[in-house]
mmCIF file of C-alpha atoms in Angstrom:
data_model
loop_
_atom_site.group_PDB
_atom_site.id
_atom_site.type_symbol
_atom_site.label_atom_id
_atom_site.label_comp_id
_atom_site.label_asym_id
_atom_site.label_seq_id
_atom_site.Cartn_x
_atom_site.Cartn_y
_atom_site.Cartn_z
ATOM 1 C CA MET O 15 -5.655 30.483 -20.913
ATOM 2 C CA ARG O 16 -5.837 26.892 -19.710
ATOM 3 C CA TYR O 17 -6.247 24.043 -22.174
ATOM 4 C CA LEU O 18 -7.387 20.479 -21.521
ATOM 5 C CA LEU O 19 -6.151 17.588 -23.631
ATOM 6 C CA ILE O 20 -7.346 13.999 -23.473
ATOM 7 C CA ILE O 21 -4.551 11.710 -24.565
ATOM 8 C CA ALA O 22 -4.114 7.977 -25.076
ATOM 9 C CA TYR O 23 -0.838 6.105 -24.925
ATOM 10 C CA ASP O 24 0.747 2.710 -25.027
ATOM 11 C CA GLY O 25 3.011 2.804 -21.987
ATOM 12 C CA THR O 26 5.261 -0.098 -23.016
ATOM 13 C CA ARG O 27 8.392 1.888 -23.779
ATOM 14 C CA PHE O 28 7.858 4.739 -21.328
ATOM 15 C CA SER O 29 9.070 5.202 -17.755
ATOM 16 C CA GLY O 30 5.559 6.376 -16.893
ATOM 17 C CA TRP O 31 3.839 9.737 -17.164
ATOM 18 C CA GLN O 32 6.245 11.869 -15.150
ATOM 19 C CA ARG O 33 9.532 13.229 -16.498
ATOM 20 C CA GLN O 34 12.606 11.237 -15.491
ATOM 21 C CA LYS O 35 16.265 12.216 -15.710
ATOM 22 C CA ASN O 36 17.478 9.111 -17.514
ATOM 23 C CA ALA O 37 14.364 7.598 -19.096
ATOM 24 C CA LEU O 38 11.712 8.593 -21.620
ATOM 25 C CA SER O 39 8.350 9.666 -20.201
ATOM 26 C CA VAL O 40 4.967 10.484 -21.745
ATOM 27 C CA GLN O 41 5.117 13.970 -20.228
ATOM 28 C CA GLU O 42 8.442 14.667 -21.948
ATOM 29 C CA VAL O 43 7.119 13.536 -25.334
ATOM 30 C CA LEU O 44 3.931 15.607 -25.058
ATOM 31 C CA GLU O 45 5.723 18.735 -23.858
ATOM 32 C CA GLY O 46 8.162 18.328 -26.737
ATOM 33 C CA ALA O 47 5.283 18.177 -29.222
ATOM 34 C CA LEU O 48 3.743 21.335 -27.753
ATOM 35 C CA GLU O 49 7.060 23.141 -28.098
ATOM 36 C CA GLY O 50 7.573 21.882 -31.646
ATOM 37 C CA GLY O 51 4.013 22.480 -32.827
ATOM 38 C CA LEU O 52 3.082 25.645 -30.960
ATOM 39 C CA GLY O 53 6.450 27.125 -30.063
ATOM 40 C CA ILE O 54 5.633 27.180 -26.361
ATOM 41 C CA ASN O 55 7.702 25.861 -23.485
ATOM 42 C CA CYS O 56 5.174 24.763 -20.890
ATOM 43 C CA ARG O 57 4.583 22.253 -18.135
ATOM 44 C CA VAL O 58 1.782 19.737 -18.684
ATOM 45 C CA THR O 59 -0.116 18.436 -15.645
ATOM 46 C CA ALA O 60 -1.922 15.082 -15.840
ATOM 47 C CA SER O 61 -4.728 13.674 -13.706
ATOM 48 C CA GLY O 62 -2.199 11.324 -12.140
ATOM 49 C CA ARG O 63 1.164 9.681 -12.677
ATOM 50 C CA THR O 64 0.839 6.327 -14.380
ATOM 51 C CA ASP O 65 3.806 4.051 -13.681
ATOM 52 C CA ALA O 66 6.326 2.587 -16.099
ATOM 53 C CA GLY O 67 4.654 0.275 -18.597
ATOM 54 C CA VAL O 68 1.092 1.306 -17.706
ATOM 55 C CA HIS O 69 -1.250 2.379 -20.518
ATOM 56 C CA ALA O 70 -3.962 5.039 -20.758
ATOM 57 C CA ALA O 71 -7.098 5.102 -22.893
ATOM 58 C CA ALA O 72 -8.120 8.588 -21.726
ATOM 59 C CA GLN O 73 -5.606 10.539 -19.656
ATOM 60 C CA PRO O 74 -6.669 14.166 -19.012
ATOM 61 C CA CYS O 75 -3.889 16.745 -18.846
ATOM 62 C CA HIS O 76 -3.779 20.535 -18.903
ATOM 63 C CA PHE O 77 -1.344 23.295 -19.819
ATOM 64 C CA ASP O 78 -1.383 27.095 -19.780
ATOM 65 C CA ALA O 79 -0.602 29.273 -22.793
ATOM 66 C CA GLU O 80 -1.417 32.757 -24.031
ATOM 67 C CA GLY O 81 -1.907 34.037 -27.543
ATOM 68 C CA LEU O 82 -2.633 30.751 -29.278
ATOM 69 C CA THR O 83 -4.466 31.293 -32.542
ATOM 70 C CA ILE O 84 -5.425 27.663 -33.158
ATOM 71 C CA PRO O 85 -8.876 26.638 -31.849
ATOM 72 C CA PRO O 86 -8.556 24.192 -28.921
ATOM 73 C CA GLU O 87 -10.516 21.486 -30.736
ATOM 74 C CA LYS O 88 -7.896 21.548 -33.511
ATOM 75 C CA LEU O 89 -4.998 20.812 -31.163
ATOM 76 C CA PRO O 90 -5.144 17.048 -31.853
ATOM 77 C CA ASP O 91 -4.725 17.683 -35.590
ATOM 78 C CA LEU O 92 -1.684 19.847 -34.939
ATOM 79 C CA LEU O 93 0.013 17.656 -32.344
ATOM 80 C CA ASN O 94 -0.670 14.123 -33.567
ATOM 81 C CA PRO O 95 1.573 14.311 -36.666
ATOM 82 C CA ILE O 96 4.431 15.364 -34.363
ATOM 83 C CA LEU O 97 3.771 12.776 -31.655
ATOM 84 C CA PRO O 98 5.039 9.188 -31.943
ATOM 85 C CA PRO O 99 2.603 6.374 -32.835
ATOM 86 C CA ASP O 100 2.236 5.299 -29.192
ATOM 87 C CA VAL O 101 1.030 8.712 -27.909
ATOM 88 C CA LYS O 102 -1.934 10.555 -29.437
ATOM 89 C CA VAL O 103 -4.239 13.424 -28.480
ATOM 90 C CA LEU O 104 -7.918 12.465 -28.646
ATOM 91 C CA SER O 105 -9.484 15.855 -27.961
ATOM 92 C CA GLY O 106 -8.743 19.421 -26.916
ATOM 93 C CA ARG O 107 -10.733 22.202 -25.285
ATOM 94 C CA SER O 108 -10.346 25.305 -23.143
ATOM 95 C CA VAL O 109 -11.228 25.104 -19.432
ATOM 96 C CA PRO O 110 -11.556 27.580 -16.542
ATOM 97 C CA SER O 111 -8.253 28.754 -15.088
ATOM 98 C CA ASP O 112 -9.027 27.158 -11.713
ATOM 99 C CA PHE O 113 -9.562 23.707 -13.227
ATOM 100 C CA ASP O 114 -6.756 21.304 -12.333
ATOM 101 C CA CYS O 115 -6.545 17.852 -13.908
ATOM 102 C CA SER O 116 -5.107 16.369 -10.742
ATOM 103 C CA ARG O 117 -6.787 18.248 -7.889
ATOM 104 C CA SER O 118 -10.219 18.492 -9.542
ATOM 105 C CA ALA O 119 -10.536 14.731 -10.176
ATOM 106 C CA LYS O 120 -13.280 13.008 -8.184
ATOM 107 C CA ARG O 121 -13.044 9.407 -9.387
ATOM 108 C CA LYS O 122 -10.643 7.389 -11.489
ATOM 109 C CA THR O 123 -11.213 4.044 -13.144
ATOM 110 C CA TYR O 124 -8.485 1.590 -14.048
ATOM 111 C CA CYS O 125 -8.834 -1.728 -15.851
ATOM 112 C CA TYR O 126 -6.560 -4.718 -15.351
ATOM 113 C CA SER O 127 -6.634 -7.238 -18.211
ATOM 114 C CA LEU O 128 -5.879 -10.962 -18.010
ATOM 115 C CA TYR O 129 -6.309 -13.867 -20.378
ATOM 116 C CA VAL O 130 -6.316 -17.599 -19.737
ATOM 117 C CA SER O 131 -4.273 -19.686 -22.141
ATOM 118 C CA ALA O 132 -1.808 -22.569 -22.069
ATOM 119 C CA ARG O 133 0.542 -20.536 -24.276
ATOM 120 C CA GLU O 134 1.309 -16.902 -24.973
ATOM 121 C CA MET O 135 -0.893 -15.203 -27.547
ATOM 122 C CA PRO O 136 0.990 -12.487 -29.447
ATOM 123 C CA LEU O 137 -2.142 -10.420 -30.108
ATOM 124 C CA LYS O 138 -2.891 -10.186 -26.375
ATOM 125 C CA GLU O 139 0.496 -10.177 -24.681
ATOM 126 C CA ARG O 140 1.136 -6.441 -25.009
ATOM 127 C CA TYR O 141 -1.907 -5.352 -23.002
ATOM 128 C CA ALA O 142 -2.841 -8.353 -20.853
ATOM 129 C CA VAL O 143 -1.203 -10.856 -18.516
ATOM 130 C CA ARG O 144 -1.491 -14.563 -19.274
ATOM 131 C CA LEU O 145 -2.731 -17.037 -16.695
ATOM 132 C CA GLU O 146 -2.578 -20.784 -17.260
ATOM 133 C CA ASP O 147 -5.746 -21.157 -15.227
ATOM 134 C CA ALA O 148 -8.049 -18.877 -13.272
ATOM 135 C CA PRO O 149 -10.941 -19.169 -10.809
ATOM 136 C CA GLY O 150 -14.496 -18.837 -12.078
ATOM 137 C CA ALA O 151 -16.128 -15.444 -12.481
ATOM 138 C CA ASP O 152 -18.331 -15.852 -9.394
ATOM 139 C CA ARG O 153 -15.310 -16.574 -7.184
ATOM 140 C CA LEU O 154 -13.474 -13.594 -8.616
ATOM 141 C CA ARG O 155 -16.452 -11.299 -8.033
ATOM 142 C CA GLU O 156 -16.810 -12.471 -4.425
ATOM 143 C CA ALA O 157 -13.132 -11.730 -3.829
ATOM 144 C CA ALA O 158 -13.320 -8.362 -5.593
ATOM 145 C CA ALA O 159 -16.204 -7.206 -3.385
ATOM 146 C CA LEU O 160 -13.986 -7.580 -0.302
ATOM 147 C CA LEU O 161 -11.795 -4.733 -1.524
ATOM 148 C CA GLU O 162 -14.594 -2.204 -1.919
ATOM 149 C CA GLY O 163 -15.130 0.538 0.645
ATOM 150 C CA THR O 164 -12.908 2.927 2.591
ATOM 151 C CA HIS O 165 -9.772 1.276 3.948
ATOM 152 C CA ASP O 166 -6.171 1.967 4.786
ATOM 153 C CA PHE O 167 -4.456 0.548 1.701
ATOM 154 C CA LYS O 168 -0.919 0.897 3.070
ATOM 155 C CA ALA O 169 -0.229 -2.818 2.512
ATOM 156 C CA PHE O 170 -1.155 -2.388 -1.170
ATOM 157 C CA CYS O 171 1.353 0.426 -1.715
ATOM 158 C CA ALA O 172 4.850 -0.250 -3.037
ATOM 159 C CA SER O 173 7.807 1.370 -1.308
ATOM 160 C CA GLY O 174 8.829 4.728 -2.698
ATOM 161 C CA SER O 175 5.375 6.301 -2.575
ATOM 162 C CA SER O 176 5.167 9.961 -1.580
ATOM 163 C CA ALA O 177 1.489 9.766 -0.553
ATOM 164 C CA LYS O 178 0.669 11.709 2.618
ATOM 165 C CA THR O 179 -2.111 9.311 3.569
ATOM 166 C CA THR O 180 -2.814 5.723 2.543
ATOM 167 C CA VAL O 181 -6.566 5.770 3.207
ATOM 168 C CA ARG O 182 -8.560 5.478 -0.011
ATOM 169 C CA THR O 183 -12.168 4.805 -0.991
ATOM 170 C CA VAL O 184 -12.783 2.150 -3.622
ATOM 171 C CA TYR O 185 -16.298 2.663 -4.962
ATOM 172 C CA SER O 186 -16.464 -0.491 -7.045
ATOM 173 C CA VAL O 187 -14.416 -3.458 -8.239
ATOM 174 C CA ARG O 188 -16.139 -5.015 -11.237
ATOM 175 C CA VAL O 189 -15.114 -8.288 -12.883
ATOM 176 C CA GLU O 190 -16.089 -8.918 -16.497
ATOM 177 C CA GLU O 191 -15.172 -11.855 -18.664
ATOM 178 C CA GLY O 192 -15.643 -13.110 -22.188
ATOM 179 C CA MET O 193 -14.034 -15.086 -24.987
ATOM 180 C CA SER O 194 -11.901 -13.791 -27.850
ATOM 181 C CA LEU O 195 -9.391 -15.392 -30.206
ATOM 182 C CA GLY O 196 -10.014 -18.715 -28.518
ATOM 183 C CA SER O 197 -9.123 -17.735 -24.949
ATOM 184 C CA ARG O 198 -10.956 -16.552 -21.862
ATOM 185 C CA ASP O 199 -10.525 -12.828 -21.146
ATOM 186 C CA ILE O 200 -10.861 -11.361 -17.646
ATOM 187 C CA ARG O 201 -11.053 -7.630 -16.985
ATOM 188 C CA ILE O 202 -11.090 -6.119 -13.516
ATOM 189 C CA TYR O 203 -12.366 -2.524 -13.368
ATOM 190 C CA VAL O 204 -11.509 -0.575 -10.230
ATOM 191 C CA THR O 205 -13.063 2.827 -9.493
ATOM 192 C CA GLY O 206 -11.864 4.910 -6.556
ATOM 193 C CA ASN O 207 -11.193 8.423 -5.335
ATOM 194 C CA GLY O 208 -7.467 7.890 -5.778
ATOM 195 C CA PHE O 209 -4.834 5.178 -5.962
ATOM 196 C CA LEU O 210 -1.472 4.508 -4.368
ATOM 197 C CA TYR O 211 1.714 3.402 -6.122
ATOM 198 C CA ASN O 212 1.057 -0.130 -7.509
ATOM 199 C CA MET O 213 -2.277 -0.334 -5.640
ATOM 200 C CA VAL O 214 -4.455 -1.669 -8.472
ATOM 201 C CA ARG O 215 -1.801 -4.175 -9.551
ATOM 202 C CA THR O 216 -1.555 -5.485 -5.980
ATOM 203 C CA MET O 217 -5.346 -5.563 -5.668
ATOM 204 C CA THR O 218 -5.505 -7.756 -8.782
ATOM 205 C CA GLY O 219 -2.981 -10.206 -7.347
ATOM 206 C CA GLU O 220 -4.934 -10.322 -4.091
ATOM 207 C CA ILE O 221 -8.239 -10.932 -5.894
ATOM 208 C CA LEU O 222 -6.717 -13.914 -7.686
ATOM 209 C CA ASP O 223 -5.281 -15.343 -4.459
ATOM 210 C CA LEU O 224 -8.518 -14.828 -2.534
ATOM 211 C CA ALA O 225 -10.517 -16.517 -5.290
ATOM 212 C CA ARG O 226 -8.055 -19.429 -5.342
ATOM 213 C CA GLY O 227 -8.251 -19.854 -1.570
ATOM 214 C CA LYS O 228 -4.598 -18.892 -1.038
ATOM 215 C CA ARG O 229 -5.687 -15.921 1.076
ATOM 216 C CA SER O 230 -8.701 -15.355 3.308
ATOM 217 C CA ARG O 231 -11.038 -12.629 4.512
ATOM 218 C CA GLU O 232 -9.141 -12.740 7.785
ATOM 219 C CA SER O 233 -5.713 -12.253 6.203
ATOM 220 C CA LEU O 234 -7.084 -9.382 4.099
ATOM 221 C CA GLN O 235 -8.570 -7.701 7.148
ATOM 222 C CA GLU O 236 -5.266 -8.093 8.963
ATOM 223 C CA ALA O 237 -3.486 -6.472 6.018
ATOM 224 C CA PHE O 238 -5.861 -3.510 6.207
ATOM 225 C CA GLU O 239 -5.320 -3.194 9.952
ATOM 226 C CA THR O 240 -1.543 -3.646 10.056
ATOM 227 C CA GLY O 241 -0.344 -2.467 6.641
ATOM 228 C CA ARG O 242 1.857 -5.554 6.315
ATOM 229 C CA ARG O 243 2.648 -6.175 2.638
ATOM 230 C CA GLU O 244 3.580 -9.847 3.176
ATOM 231 C CA LEU O 245 -0.047 -10.659 3.991
ATOM 232 C CA LEU O 246 -1.058 -9.977 0.383
ATOM 233 C CA GLY O 247 -0.550 -11.639 -2.981
ATOM 234 C CA ARG O 248 1.926 -10.584 -5.652
ATOM 235 C CA THR O 249 1.977 -7.293 -7.505
ATOM 236 C CA MET O 250 0.892 -8.021 -11.079
ATOM 237 C CA PRO O 251 2.915 -6.802 -14.101
ATOM 238 C CA ALA O 252 2.412 -3.240 -15.349
ATOM 239 C CA LYS O 253 1.422 -4.157 -18.910
ATOM 240 C CA GLY O 254 -2.046 -5.367 -17.869
ATOM 241 C CA LEU O 255 -3.051 -2.020 -16.341
ATOM 242 C CA MET O 256 -4.784 0.812 -18.189
ATOM 243 C CA LEU O 257 -6.280 4.124 -17.047
ATOM 244 C CA ILE O 258 -9.797 4.106 -18.486
ATOM 245 C CA ASP O 259 -11.605 7.183 -17.193
ATOM 246 C CA VAL O 260 -11.295 10.210 -14.915
ATOM 247 C CA ASP O 261 -14.502 11.757 -13.603
ATOM 248 C CA TYR O 262 -14.585 15.412 -12.562
ATOM 249 C CA GLY O 263 -18.087 15.361 -11.113
ATOM 250 C CA GLY O 264 -19.727 18.765 -10.902
ATOM 251 C CA ALA O 265 -17.069 20.316 -13.121
ATOM 252 C CA GLY O 266 -18.824 18.646 -16.053
ATOM 253 C CA LEU O 267 -15.572 17.276 -17.434
ATOM 254 C CA ARG O 268 -14.509 13.681 -18.023
#
């Protein structure tokens, strides 16, 4: 039988989702909890591999097991006491055997968080990147809109990617802002059919540079056409990025 878990994690101390030889991963911790709590040695497949330091509010993952007597909806109660404080299971359910968390995904949404402050704010630093100043919301939204659509995002992909193709469709790039704890908060939500290694973090840096006038529509278009990384802004730090949602469309799963 195939089981679906929705998990949340603070990625600060992890090397990312995928198992690594010499570093701690979320996958390793979760598989260890399944072995300790259920006595099964299984491989857990996630909707995608978040990078080192990246967080997840709702990461779907599945595993196969036979003969479990615990109801799927009770899996969080069994696993959470075993898991560390920075990884928790939010829900559990059974799914059809042909459902695959990675291959069945239709859309994914990430959020990149920023805050504007003259000094670091301890209550924000873990999950957001500080800016000393930032363009206005309208300028940011104008820049964000330039990244929507189907493009070759090769220039936005860090070296080391194993992607077979670099063409992706970005359905929306939404900029929201507000005030909290005395500083301006900026959140950039990106929804697409898939993302390359460091793509959203590079998109965020490019949005900031476009809004500041450091880059132009023309330089962005050239980056799309040539795949030249040097035509884009910096790749933003991992700690500001969080996987928010994975949509499975007709499968009726989120």
